[in-house]
Structures are given as structure tokens and as C-alpha cells.
Coordinates of C-alpha atoms in Angstrom, one line a residue:
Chain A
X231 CA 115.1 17.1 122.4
X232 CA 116.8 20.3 124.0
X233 CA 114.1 21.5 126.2
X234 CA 115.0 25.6 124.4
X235 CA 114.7 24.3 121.1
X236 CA 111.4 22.7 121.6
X237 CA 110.5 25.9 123.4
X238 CA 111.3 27.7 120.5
X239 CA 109.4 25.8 118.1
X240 CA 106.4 25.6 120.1
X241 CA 106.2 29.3 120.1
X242 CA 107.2 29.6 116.1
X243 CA 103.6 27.3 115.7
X244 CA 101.8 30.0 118.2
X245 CA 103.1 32.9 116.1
X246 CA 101.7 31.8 113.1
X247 CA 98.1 32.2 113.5
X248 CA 98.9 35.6 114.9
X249 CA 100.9 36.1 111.8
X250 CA 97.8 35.3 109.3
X251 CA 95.5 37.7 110.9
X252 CA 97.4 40.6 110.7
X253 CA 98.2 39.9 106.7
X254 CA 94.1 39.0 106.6
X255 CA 93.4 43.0 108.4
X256 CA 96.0 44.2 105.8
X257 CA 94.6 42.8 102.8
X258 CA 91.0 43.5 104.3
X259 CA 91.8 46.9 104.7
X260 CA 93.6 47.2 101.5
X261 CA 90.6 46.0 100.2
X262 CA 88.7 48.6 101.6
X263 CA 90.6 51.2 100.3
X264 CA 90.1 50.1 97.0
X265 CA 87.7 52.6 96.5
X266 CA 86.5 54.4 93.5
X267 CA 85.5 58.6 93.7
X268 CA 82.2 59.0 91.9
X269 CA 80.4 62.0 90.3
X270 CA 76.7 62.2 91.4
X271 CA 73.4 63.6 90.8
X272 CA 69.7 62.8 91.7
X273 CA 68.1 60.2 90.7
X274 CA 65.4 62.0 89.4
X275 CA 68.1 64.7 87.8
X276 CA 67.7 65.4 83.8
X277 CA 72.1 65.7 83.7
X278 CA 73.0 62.9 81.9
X279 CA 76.8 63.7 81.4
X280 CA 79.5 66.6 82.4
X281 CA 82.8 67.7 80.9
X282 CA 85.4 67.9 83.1
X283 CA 85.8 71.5 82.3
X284 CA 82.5 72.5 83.3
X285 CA 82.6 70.0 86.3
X286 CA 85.7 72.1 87.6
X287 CA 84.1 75.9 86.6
X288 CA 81.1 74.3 89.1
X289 CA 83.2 73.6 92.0
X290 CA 85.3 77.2 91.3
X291 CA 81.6 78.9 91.5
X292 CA 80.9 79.4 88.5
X293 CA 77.7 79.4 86.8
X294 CA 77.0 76.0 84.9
X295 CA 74.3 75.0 82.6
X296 CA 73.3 71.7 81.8
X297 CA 70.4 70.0 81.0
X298 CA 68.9 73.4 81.0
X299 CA 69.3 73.2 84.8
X300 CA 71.6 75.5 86.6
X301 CA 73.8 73.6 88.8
X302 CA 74.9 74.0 92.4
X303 CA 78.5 71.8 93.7
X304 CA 78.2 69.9 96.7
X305 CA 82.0 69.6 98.9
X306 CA 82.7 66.6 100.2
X307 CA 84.7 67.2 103.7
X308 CA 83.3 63.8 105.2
X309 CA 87.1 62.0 104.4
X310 CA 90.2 64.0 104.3
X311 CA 91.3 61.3 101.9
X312 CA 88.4 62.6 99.6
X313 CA 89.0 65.9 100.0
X314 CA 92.5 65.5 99.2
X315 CA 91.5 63.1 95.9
X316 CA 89.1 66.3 94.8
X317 CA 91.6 68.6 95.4
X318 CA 93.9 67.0 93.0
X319 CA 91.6 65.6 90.5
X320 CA 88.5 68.1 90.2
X321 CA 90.3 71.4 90.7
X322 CA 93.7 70.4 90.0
X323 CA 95.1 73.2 93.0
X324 CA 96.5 73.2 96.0
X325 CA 93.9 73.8 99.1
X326 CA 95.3 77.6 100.1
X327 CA 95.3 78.3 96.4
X328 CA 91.6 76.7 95.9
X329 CA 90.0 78.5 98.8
X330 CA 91.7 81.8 98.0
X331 CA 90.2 81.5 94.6
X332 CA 86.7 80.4 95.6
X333 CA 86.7 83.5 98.2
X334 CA 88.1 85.9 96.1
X335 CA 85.2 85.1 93.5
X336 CA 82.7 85.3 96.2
X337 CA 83.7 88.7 97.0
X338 CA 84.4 90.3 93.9
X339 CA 81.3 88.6 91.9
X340 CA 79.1 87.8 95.0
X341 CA 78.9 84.1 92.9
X342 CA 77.7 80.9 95.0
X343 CA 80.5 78.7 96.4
X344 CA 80.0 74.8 96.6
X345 CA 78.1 74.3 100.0
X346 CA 80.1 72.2 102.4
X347 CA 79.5 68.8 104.3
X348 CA 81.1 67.1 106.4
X349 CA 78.8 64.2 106.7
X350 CA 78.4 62.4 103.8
X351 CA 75.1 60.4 104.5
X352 CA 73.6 64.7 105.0
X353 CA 75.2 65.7 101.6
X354 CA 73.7 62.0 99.9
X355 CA 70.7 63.4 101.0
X356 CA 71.3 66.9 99.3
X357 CA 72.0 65.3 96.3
X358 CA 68.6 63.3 95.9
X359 CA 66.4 66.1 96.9
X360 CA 67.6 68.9 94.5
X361 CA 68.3 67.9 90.4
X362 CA 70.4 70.7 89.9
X363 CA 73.1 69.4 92.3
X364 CA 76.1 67.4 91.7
X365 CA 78.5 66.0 94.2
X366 CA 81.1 63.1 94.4
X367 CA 81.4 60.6 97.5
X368 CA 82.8 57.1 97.8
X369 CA 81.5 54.4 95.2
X370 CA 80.8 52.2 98.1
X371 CA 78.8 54.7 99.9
X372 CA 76.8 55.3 97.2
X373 CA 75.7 51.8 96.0
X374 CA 73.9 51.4 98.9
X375 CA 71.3 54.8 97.5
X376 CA 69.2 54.1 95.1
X377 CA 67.7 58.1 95.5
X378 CA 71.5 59.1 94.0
X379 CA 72.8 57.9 90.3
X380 CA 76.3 58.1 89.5
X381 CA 77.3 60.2 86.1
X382 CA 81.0 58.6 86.3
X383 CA 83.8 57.5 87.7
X384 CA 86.6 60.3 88.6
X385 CA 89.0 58.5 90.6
X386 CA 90.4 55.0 90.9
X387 CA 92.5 53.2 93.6
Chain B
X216 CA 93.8 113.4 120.6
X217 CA 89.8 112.2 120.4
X218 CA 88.4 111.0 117.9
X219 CA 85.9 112.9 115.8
X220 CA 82.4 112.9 116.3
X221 CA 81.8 112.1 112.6
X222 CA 84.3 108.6 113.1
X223 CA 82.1 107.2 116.1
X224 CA 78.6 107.6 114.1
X225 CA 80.5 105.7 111.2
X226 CA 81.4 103.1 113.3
X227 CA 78.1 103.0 114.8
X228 CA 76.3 102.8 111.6
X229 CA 78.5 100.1 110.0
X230 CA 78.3 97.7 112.8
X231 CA 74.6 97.8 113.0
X232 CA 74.4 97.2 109.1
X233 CA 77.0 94.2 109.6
X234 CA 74.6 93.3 112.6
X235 CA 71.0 94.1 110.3
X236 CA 72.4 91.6 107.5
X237 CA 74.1 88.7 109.9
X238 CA 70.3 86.7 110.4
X239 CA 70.1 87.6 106.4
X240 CA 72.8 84.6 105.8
X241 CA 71.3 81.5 104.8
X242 CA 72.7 78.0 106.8
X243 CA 75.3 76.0 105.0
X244 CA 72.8 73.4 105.3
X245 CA 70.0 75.1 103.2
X246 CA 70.1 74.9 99.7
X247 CA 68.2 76.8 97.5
X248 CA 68.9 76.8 93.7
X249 CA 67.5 80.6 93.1
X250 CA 69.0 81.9 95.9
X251 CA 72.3 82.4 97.8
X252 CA 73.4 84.9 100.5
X253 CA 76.3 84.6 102.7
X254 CA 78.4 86.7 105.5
X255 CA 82.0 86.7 105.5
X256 CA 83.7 88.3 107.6
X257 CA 87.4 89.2 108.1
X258 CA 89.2 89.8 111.3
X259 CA 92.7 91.1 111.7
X260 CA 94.9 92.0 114.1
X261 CA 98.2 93.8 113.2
X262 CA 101.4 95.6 115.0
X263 CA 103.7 97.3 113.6
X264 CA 107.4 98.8 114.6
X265 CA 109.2 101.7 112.9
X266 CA 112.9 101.9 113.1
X267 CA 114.6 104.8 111.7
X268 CA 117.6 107.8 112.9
X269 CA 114.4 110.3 112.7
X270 CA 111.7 109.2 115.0
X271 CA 108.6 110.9 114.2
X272 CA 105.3 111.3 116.2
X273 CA 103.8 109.5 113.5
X274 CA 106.4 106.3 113.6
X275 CA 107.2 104.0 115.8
X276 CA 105.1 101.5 117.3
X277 CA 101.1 101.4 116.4
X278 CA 98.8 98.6 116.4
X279 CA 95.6 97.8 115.1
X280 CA 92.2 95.7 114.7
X281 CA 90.1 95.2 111.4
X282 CA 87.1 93.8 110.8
X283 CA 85.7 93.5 106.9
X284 CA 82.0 92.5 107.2
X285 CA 81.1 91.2 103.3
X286 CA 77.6 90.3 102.7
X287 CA 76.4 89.3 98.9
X288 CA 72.9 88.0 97.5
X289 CA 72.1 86.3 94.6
X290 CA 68.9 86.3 93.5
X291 CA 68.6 84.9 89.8
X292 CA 70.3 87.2 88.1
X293 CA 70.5 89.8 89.9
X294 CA 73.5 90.2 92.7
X295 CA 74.1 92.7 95.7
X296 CA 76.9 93.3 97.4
X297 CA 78.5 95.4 100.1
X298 CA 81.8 95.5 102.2
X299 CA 82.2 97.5 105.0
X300 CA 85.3 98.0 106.9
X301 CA 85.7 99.1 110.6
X302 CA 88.3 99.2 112.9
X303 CA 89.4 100.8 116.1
X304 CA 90.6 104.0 114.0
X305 CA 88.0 104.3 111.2
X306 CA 84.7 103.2 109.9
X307 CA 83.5 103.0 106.6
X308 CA 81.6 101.6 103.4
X309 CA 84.2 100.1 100.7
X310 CA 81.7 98.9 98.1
X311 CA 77.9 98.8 97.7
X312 CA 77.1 97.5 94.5
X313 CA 74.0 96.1 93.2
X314 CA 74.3 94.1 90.1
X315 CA 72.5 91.9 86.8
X316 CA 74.6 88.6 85.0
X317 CA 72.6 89.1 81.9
X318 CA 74.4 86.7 80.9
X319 CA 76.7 84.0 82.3
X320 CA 79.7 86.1 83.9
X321 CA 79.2 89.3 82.6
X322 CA 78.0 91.6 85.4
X323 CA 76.4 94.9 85.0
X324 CA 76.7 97.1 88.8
X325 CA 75.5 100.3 89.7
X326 CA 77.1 101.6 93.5
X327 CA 80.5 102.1 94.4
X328 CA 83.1 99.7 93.7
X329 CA 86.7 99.3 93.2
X330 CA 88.2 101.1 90.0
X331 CA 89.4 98.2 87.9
X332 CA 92.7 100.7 86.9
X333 CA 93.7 99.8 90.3
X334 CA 94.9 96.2 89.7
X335 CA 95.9 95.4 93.3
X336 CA 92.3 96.9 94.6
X337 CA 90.1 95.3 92.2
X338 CA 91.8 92.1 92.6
X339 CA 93.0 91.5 96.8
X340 CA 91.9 94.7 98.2
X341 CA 88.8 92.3 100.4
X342 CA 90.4 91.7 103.6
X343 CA 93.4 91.0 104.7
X344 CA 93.3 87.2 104.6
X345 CA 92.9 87.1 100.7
X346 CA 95.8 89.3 100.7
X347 CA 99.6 87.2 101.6
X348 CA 101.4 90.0 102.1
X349 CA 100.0 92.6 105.2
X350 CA 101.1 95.8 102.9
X351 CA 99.3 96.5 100.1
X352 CA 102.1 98.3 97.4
X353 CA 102.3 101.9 97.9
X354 CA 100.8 103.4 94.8
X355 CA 97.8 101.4 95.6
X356 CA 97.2 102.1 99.0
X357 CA 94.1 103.4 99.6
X358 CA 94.6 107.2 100.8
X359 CA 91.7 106.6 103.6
X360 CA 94.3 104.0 105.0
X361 CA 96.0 105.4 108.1
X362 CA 97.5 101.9 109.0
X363 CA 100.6 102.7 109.6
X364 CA 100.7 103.0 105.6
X365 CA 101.7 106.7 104.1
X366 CA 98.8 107.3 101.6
X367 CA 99.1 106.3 97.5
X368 CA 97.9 108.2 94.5
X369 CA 95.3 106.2 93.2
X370 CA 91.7 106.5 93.5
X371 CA 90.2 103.2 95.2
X372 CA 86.7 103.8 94.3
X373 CA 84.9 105.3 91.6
X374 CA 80.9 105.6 92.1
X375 CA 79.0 104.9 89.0
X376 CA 77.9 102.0 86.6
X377 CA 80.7 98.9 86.0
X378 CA 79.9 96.6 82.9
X379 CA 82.3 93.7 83.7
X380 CA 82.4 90.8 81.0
X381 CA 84.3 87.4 80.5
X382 CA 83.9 85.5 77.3
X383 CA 85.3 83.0 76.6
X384 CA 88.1 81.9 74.0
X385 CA 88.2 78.1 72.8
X386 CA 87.9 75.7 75.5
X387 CA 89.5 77.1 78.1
X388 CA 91.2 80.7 78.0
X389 CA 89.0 83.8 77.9
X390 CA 89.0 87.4 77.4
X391 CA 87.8 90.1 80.1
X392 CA 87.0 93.4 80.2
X393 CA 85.7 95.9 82.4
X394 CA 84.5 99.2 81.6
X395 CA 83.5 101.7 84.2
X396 CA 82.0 105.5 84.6
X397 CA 81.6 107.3 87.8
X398 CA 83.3 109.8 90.1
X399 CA 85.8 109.5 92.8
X400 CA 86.2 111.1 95.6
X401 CA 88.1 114.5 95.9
X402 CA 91.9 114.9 98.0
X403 CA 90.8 116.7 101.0
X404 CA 92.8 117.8 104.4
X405 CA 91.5 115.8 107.1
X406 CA 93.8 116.8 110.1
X407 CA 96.7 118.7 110.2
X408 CA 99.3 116.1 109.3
X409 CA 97.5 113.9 106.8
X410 CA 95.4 114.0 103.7
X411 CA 93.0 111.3 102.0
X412 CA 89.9 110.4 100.2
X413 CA 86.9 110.3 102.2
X414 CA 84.3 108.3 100.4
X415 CA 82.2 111.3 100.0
X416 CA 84.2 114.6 99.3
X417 CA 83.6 118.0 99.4
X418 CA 84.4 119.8 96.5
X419 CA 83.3 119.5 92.7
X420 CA 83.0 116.0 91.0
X421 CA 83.1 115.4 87.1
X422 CA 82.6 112.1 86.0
X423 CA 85.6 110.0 84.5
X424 CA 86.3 106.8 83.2
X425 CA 88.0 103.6 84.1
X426 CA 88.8 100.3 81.9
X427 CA 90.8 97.2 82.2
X428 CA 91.4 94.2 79.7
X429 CA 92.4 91.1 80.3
X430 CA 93.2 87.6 79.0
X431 CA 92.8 84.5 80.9
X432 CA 94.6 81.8 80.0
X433 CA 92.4 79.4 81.5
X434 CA 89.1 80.8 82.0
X435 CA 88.4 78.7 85.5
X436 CA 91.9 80.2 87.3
X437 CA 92.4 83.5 88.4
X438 CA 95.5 83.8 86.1
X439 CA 95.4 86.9 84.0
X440 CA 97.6 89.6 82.4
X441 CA 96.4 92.7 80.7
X442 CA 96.2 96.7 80.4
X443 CA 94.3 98.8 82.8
X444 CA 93.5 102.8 81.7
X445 CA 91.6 105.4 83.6
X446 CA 91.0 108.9 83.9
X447 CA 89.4 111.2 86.5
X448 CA 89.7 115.1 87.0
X449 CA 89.9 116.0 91.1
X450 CA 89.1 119.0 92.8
X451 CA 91.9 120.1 94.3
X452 CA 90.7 123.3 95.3
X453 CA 91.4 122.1 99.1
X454 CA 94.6 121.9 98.6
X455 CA 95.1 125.2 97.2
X456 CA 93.3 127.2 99.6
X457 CA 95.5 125.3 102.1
X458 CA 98.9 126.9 99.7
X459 CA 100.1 123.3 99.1
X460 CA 99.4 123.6 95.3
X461 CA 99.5 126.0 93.0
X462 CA 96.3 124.1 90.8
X463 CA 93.0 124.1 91.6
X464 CA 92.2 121.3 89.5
X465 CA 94.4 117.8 88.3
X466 CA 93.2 115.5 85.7
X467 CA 94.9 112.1 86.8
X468 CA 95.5 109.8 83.7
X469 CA 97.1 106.3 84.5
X470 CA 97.7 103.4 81.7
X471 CA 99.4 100.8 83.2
X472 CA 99.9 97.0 82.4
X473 CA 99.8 93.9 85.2
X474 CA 99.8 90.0 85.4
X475 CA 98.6 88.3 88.5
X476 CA 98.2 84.5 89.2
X477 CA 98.9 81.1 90.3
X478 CA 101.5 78.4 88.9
X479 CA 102.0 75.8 90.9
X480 CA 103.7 76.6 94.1
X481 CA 104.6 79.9 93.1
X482 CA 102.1 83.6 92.3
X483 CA 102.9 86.7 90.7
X484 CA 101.6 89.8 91.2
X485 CA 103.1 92.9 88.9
X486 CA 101.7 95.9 87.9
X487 CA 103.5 99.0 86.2
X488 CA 102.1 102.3 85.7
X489 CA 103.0 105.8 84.1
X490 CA 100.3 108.2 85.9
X491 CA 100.3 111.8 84.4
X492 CA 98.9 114.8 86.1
X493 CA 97.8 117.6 84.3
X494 CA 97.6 120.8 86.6
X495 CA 94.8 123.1 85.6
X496 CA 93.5 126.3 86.9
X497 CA 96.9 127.2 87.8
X498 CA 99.1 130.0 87.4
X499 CA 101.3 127.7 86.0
X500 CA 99.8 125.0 84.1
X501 CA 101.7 122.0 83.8
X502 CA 101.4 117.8 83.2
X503 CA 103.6 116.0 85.9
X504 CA 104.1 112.2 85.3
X505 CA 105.5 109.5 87.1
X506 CA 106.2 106.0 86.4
X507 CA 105.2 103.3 89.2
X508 CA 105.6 99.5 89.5
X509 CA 106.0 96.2 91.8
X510 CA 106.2 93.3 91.9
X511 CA 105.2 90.2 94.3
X512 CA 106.5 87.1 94.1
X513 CA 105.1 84.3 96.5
X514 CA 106.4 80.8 96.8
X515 CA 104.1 78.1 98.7
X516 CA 105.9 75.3 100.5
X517 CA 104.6 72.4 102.9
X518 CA 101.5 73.1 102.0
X519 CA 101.1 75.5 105.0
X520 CA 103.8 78.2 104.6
X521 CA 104.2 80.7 101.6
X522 CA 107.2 82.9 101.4
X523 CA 106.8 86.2 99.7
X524 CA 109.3 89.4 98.6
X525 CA 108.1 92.5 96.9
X526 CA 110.1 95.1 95.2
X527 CA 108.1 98.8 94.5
X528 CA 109.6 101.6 93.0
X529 CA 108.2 104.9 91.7
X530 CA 110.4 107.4 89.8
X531 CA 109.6 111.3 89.5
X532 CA 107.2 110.6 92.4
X533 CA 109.7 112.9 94.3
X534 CA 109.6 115.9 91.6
X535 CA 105.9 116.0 91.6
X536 CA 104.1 118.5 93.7
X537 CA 100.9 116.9 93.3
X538 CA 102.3 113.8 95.4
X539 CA 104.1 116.0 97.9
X540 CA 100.8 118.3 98.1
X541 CA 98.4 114.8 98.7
X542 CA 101.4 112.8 100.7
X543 CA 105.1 113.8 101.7
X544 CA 105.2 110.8 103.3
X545 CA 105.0 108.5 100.2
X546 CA 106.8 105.7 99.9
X547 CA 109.2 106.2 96.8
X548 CA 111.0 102.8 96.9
X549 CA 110.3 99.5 99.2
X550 CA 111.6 96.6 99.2
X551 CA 110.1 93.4 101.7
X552 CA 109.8 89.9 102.7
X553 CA 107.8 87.9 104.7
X554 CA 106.9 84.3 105.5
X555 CA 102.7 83.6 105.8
X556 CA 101.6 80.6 108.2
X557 CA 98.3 79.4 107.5
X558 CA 98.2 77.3 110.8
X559 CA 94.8 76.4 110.7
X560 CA 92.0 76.6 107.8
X561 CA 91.3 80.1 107.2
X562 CA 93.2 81.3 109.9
X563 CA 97.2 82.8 109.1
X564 CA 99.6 84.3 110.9
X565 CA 102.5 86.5 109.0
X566 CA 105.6 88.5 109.6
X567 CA 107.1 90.9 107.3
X568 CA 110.1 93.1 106.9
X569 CA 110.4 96.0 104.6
X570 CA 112.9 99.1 104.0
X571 CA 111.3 101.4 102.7
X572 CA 112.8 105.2 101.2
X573 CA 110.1 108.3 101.0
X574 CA 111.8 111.5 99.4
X575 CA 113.5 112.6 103.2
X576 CA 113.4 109.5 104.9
X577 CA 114.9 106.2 105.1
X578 CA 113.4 103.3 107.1
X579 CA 112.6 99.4 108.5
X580 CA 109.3 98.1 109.3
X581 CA 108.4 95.0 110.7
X582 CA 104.9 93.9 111.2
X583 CA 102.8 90.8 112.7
X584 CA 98.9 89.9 111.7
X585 CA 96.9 87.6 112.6
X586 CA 94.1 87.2 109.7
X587 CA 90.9 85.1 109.6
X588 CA 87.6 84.3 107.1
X589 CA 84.7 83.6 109.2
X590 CA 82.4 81.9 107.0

């Protein structure tokens, strides 16, 4: 056998397992990322389901009834990728236009704005402590709380 | 020249309100359902260069730093709110209002607030990052606004009661209107080169009336289009002891019709109005009018940027000696463009260009800000 072409071969059998752990971390982190966006409330919260019209007037800051509670939006800042799902799936703007329009209501109705976190396990806890609150997060994150309940799905990978 | 005496102790006494409410604010952190109170506040930094054949004292270069200091509470149903405005050149209290929601987004205030006639003011006029462009459109500039800016026609403020109410239409669109009743303040010389409103005026004041209508096409967006209708009588008795007019008193009447909001990548922002002033207590009484418009047009692009052009224009303004009594230097026609950068969140950076014609004068302006929210 030419000593290059056993070389060559030798090397092609070395590559391989190399090869099958990259494509394992790919489809591991694909896997991942097949996430779902869920609405939340309290555990203990009366709200048993929400529009998505009145889920958006919420996170504009608007004033929402339901259940006879009135609610308060939590902003999930934890994941751009979750900001950027919320952005186009909740309020259905871009994020200049969506923060102009939250501000400008601020100032010209002195209304409440969704409060902002940017650590999810802190805005989790939010959640379960007051029933008037709603919020989103990732479906994985949330499966792990049973002090949260999820109202429904709004986004799927 | 020093400043007055008057501008320091305005100064004085809107930082230490800005400074009394800051340990008011409650932490991001903090949620309380019955309760909400928050301090925003609005930097800016501007320059601006003049180039035209006539070179004035009053143009060329002049540059500038604002600071709008917005604090609101909500307590159940009831809402306060106040604005204050200060720079290195003047001080002073843009709206106090203290407010009941009845019901759900329909406000009743008592204080001073912006007249809802005044589309731009009611709508931008809360710092200068809410605003894209760094002009505000001649017929609404605010006559207390020595920025560089030659002073507009309308009131900014009335003092008084505001009902404000949104209902809604079907699912999604709603109607709004807001109804107001209150004085503004009188035209009154404040140096020998200028005149504007000063929040408080000497003079008499007779109580007029303001009112604006509009439908939302979808209730949750700040889209709108609608009519806007006022009326209040000034004092101008100022002005005639002064021999700049020959009437001692001018009821202002505007009507005017506007549309204002977001589609997509691109806002609007057009207002037209036909303003008449009647001149009473005159040897010659007389109704001027004049008919004044704009329009804005923005266009966002990679995410970061928005591009904007304006186009005002004001006929008559020139054959009204009401306008050249309260401003000679008023903009008649402007036309401008400008490019925003919002380079970080709530921070933006933006350059604009305008030519601009008053009734003697002919002119270019460019301008830089720097313009923040400080949550």
C-alpha cells in the first residue's frame, strides 16, 4: 500500500468521530431552540384566558380588566431572541416605534408601562407573587415553576 | 447681556421640584397593582448654524442644553402629572395636571396642559426624544421657545379643566375626543427684540375653549386623523401701548384638520389650519386669517436610522399685522430634511437641514442633537 494513501485513510477514520460530534451539538442545540413562547400568570391568578387584543392593549399600557382584576404586563428583556419574538408577535411594531408609543402614553396619560426584567428567574417570581400580572418567558423555563401557570402558547419554533 | 433675576429663581425652583419628586419614583423592581409613579427625564443637547447674506445678532451660531424632568402618579383612578422644562436659557412649568379615569381611558384634568387644537403639542411636544425631527413646525412652536426657533401663533397651553375620552368602535378602532375650557396666556414684550407667552401673563384673561376629534383606526396604535377647533380672546393691550398694533384685543379662532401615525416603516404627521383673527377695540376693526399647514414624513430603515423631510407653509401670514406685531421673524415657508440615529436604546443622535423664508429673509439652518429618555 502507498504509504500517502494509507495516511490518508487513516486520517479520513479520525475525522469521523470528530465529524459526529459537531452534527450531535447541532442537532442538540437545534433542539434547544425548539422552544415555545408562553403567556403566564400566577398560579394562584383567577385569569383563565386573554384575547390577543387585550393581551396587546396590556403591553401598550393600557388599562385591562379581566377576571375583575386589573392587570399589570411584565417585559421580558432576559433573551434578545424573546424580546425580538414579543416584538413581532404581541405588539406587532418595530422596537423605536413600540417604545415611542409606550412613552408617549406615559407622558400624555401618566398610564403604567409594563415593568421590565432582564432576569427571567426575578420576573418568574413577579409573576407568582402578584394575580394581576401576566408575562411570557420560555416554555422550558417555565415547566420547571409550579408557582406560574401558563394561559397559552404564543409562539412556536 | 444677564440674565433676569426672575429666569434664575425659575430655574432654581424647577430643579428643586425635579429634585423633591426624584426619591418619589418607585424601583422598576417594585410592583404595586394600585400604584405607579415614575421619573423620566429628557436630556438634550443641540447646535445650531445660520447661514444667510443678512447676518443678524440674532443668527448665526447658538447652542443649547435641555432638560424635561416628567414625573406622573397613578393612584387608582386618579393621575398627576407634571413636566417641567429647564435649560441654560429658560426655566419653566409645561404642564401640571391632576387627573380622574372614571372610566377606562377617559381622563378628566384640572391644571395646565397642552391645548388639544395644537396637534403637534398635544401629541410630541414631551421632549425632544419623542420628537424625530429637532424643529417643531413653525405655527406650532411654542412662542416661550427662544431656541433658535422664531416664535408661532398658537397658544401651547390653556389653564383649565380637559375632559379627554376614547371609546371604543367594534373590536379594534375607536373614537376620541377632547374637550377643554381654560385661559391662555396673553402676548407680552419680553425684551426689546422678542415677544412670547409667559405661562402667567399680565394683562386680562377671558376664558375660551378648545376641542379635538378623532378616530382611531386601531384603538391600541397611536394612528389617528381628525378635526381640532379652538378659540381664545388675548389681551393685546401690550402690544398696543408698545404702537405695534392698532387692537387692543384679538379673538384667535383656528379649525384645522390633522392625521398622525405609524405604518410600517413609514409615519405621517400633517396638520392644516385656517386661524382667523378678529381685531377688536380698534380704530379699525378687522378679522385677519391665514391658512397654515405641514407635513412630516418619516421613513425607518435598519432598524436604527429614520429619515425624515418636512414641508410648512403659511399663506397671508405675511399680510397680517397680528403676526408681524407678535413675530416678524416668523417663518412663512420651510422646507427640511434630516436623518435620526438611534445608536443606542433611548439614546439618538440627528442632523437636519432646512431653508427656511420669513416675510424679509431668506435662510439655511443646520442643526445637531443629541437626545435621551432616562428612565
Amino acid at each position: 500500500m502507498h504509504p500517502s494513501l494509507s495516511l490518508s485513510r487513516r486520517s479520513t477514520v479520525k475525522r469521523f468521530p470528530s465529524v459526529l460530534v459537531i452534527v450531535l451539538i447541532a442537532v442538540a442545540a437545534s433542539a434547544a431552540h425548539a422552544d415555545s413562547v408562553v403567556l403566564i400568570v400566577s398560579a394562584a391568578s383567577p385569569i383563565q384566558q386573554l384575547g390577543s387584543v387585550e393581551l396587546r392593549k396590556a403591553f401598550m399600557g393600557f388599562d385591562v380588566v379581566a377576571a375583575g382584576m386589573s392587570l399589570r404586563a411584565v417585559r421580558n428583556r432576559s433573551d434578545p431572541r424573546l424580546d425580538k419574538i414579543f416584538l413581532q408577535n404581541i405588539v406587532d411594531l418595530s422596537e423605536l416605534v413600540y417604545e415611542r408609543q409606550i412613552l408617549s402614553r406615559k407622558v400624555q396619560k401618566a398610564a403604567a408601562l409594563p415593568t421590565e426584567f432582564v432576569d427571567n428567574s426575578q420576573l418568574l417570581d413577579a409573576v407568582a407573587r402578584n394575580p394581576g400580572t401576566i408575562g411570557y418567558a420560555w416554555a422550558t423555563s417555565v415547566a420547571k415553576r409550579s408557582d406560574v401557570r401558563v394561559l397559552r402558547i404564543l409562539w412556536r419554533d | 447681556m444677564g440674565e433676569p433675576a426672575w429666569v434664575a429663581w425659575q430655574r432654581l425652583i424647577v430643579i428643586l421640584l425635579a429634585v423633591a419628586l426624584a426619591p418619589t419614583r418607585l424601583p422598576a423592581a417594585e410592583m404595586d397593582m394600585a400604584r405607579d409613579s415614575s421619573l423620566l427625564v429628557f436630556p438634550s443637547v443641540q447646535g445650531v448654524e445660520r447661514f444667510d447674506a443678512d447676518r443678524s445678532a440674532d443668527s448665526g451660531s447658538h447652542g443649547e442644553a435641555i432638560a424635561d424632568v416628567l414625573y406622573t402618579l397613578s393612584r387608582g383612578r386618579l393621575r398627576f402629572l407634571s413636566e417641567l422644562e429647564f435649560s441654560n436659557e429658560y426655566a419653566g412649568i409645561d404642564r401640571l395636571q391632576l387627573g380622574w379615569e372614571p372610566v377606562p381611558d377617559s381622563y378628566i384634568w384640572l391644571g395646565k396642559f397642552h391645548e388639544p387644537s395644537s396637534s403637534w403639542n398635544f401629541e410630541h411636544d414631551h421632549g425632544h426624544y419623542l420628537q424625530t425631527a429637532i424643529s417643531t413646525p413653525a405655527i406650532e412652536t411654542p412662542a416661550g421657545d427662544r431656541w433658535g426657533e422664531d416664535a408661532g401663533v398658537l397658544p401651547e397651553n390653556v389653564t383649565g379643566m380637559l375632559v379627554d375620552s376614547t371609546d371604543s368602535i367594534g373590536e379594534s378602532a375607536a373614537v376620541q375626543l377632547s374637550l377643554a375650557v381654560g385661559v391662555t396666556a396673553n402676548p407680552v414684550q419680553t425684551s426689546d427684540r422678542s415677544y412670547w407667552i409667559t405661562p402667567i401673563s399680565r394683562g386680562r384673561h377671558r376664558v375660551g375653549w378648545n376641542a379635538r376629534l378623532g378616530l382611531l383606526p386601531d384603538y391600541t396604535r397611536n394612528n389617528s386623523f381628525g378635526l381640532v377647533a379652538s378659540q381664545h380672546k388675548l389681551d393685546t393691550a401690550g402690544l398696543a401701548e408698545e404702537g405695534l398694533l392698532d387692537a387692543r384685543n384679538v379673538a384667535e379662532t383656528i379649525y384645522g384638520a390633522y392625521v398622525d401615525g405609524d405604518w410600517g416603516a413609514w409615519s405621517l404627521h400633517a396638520t392644516i389650519y385656517h386661524i382667523d383673527f378678529n381685531m377688536r377695540a380698534s380704530p379699525h376693526p378687522r378679522v385677519e386669517n391665514m391658512v397654515a399647514g405641514y407635513a412630516q414624513l418619516e421613513r425607518r430603515f435598519v432598524g436604527r436610522y429614520t429619515a425624515f423631510t418636512r414641508f410648512e407653509n403659511s399663506a397671508r401670514a405675511d399680510d397680517s399685522d397680528f403676526i408681524q406685531a407678535l413675530q416678524k421673524r416668523f417663518e412663512l415657508r420651510r422646507a427640511l430634511l434630516g436623518i435620526r440615529w438611534d445608536f443606542a436604546r433611548h439614546q439618538a443622535f440627528t442632523v437636519e437641514l432646512a431653508r427656511a423664508a420669513t416675510a424679509t429673509d431668506r435662510f439655511s439652518k443646520i442643526k445637531l442633537q443629541w437626545s435621551a429618555v432616562i428612565q
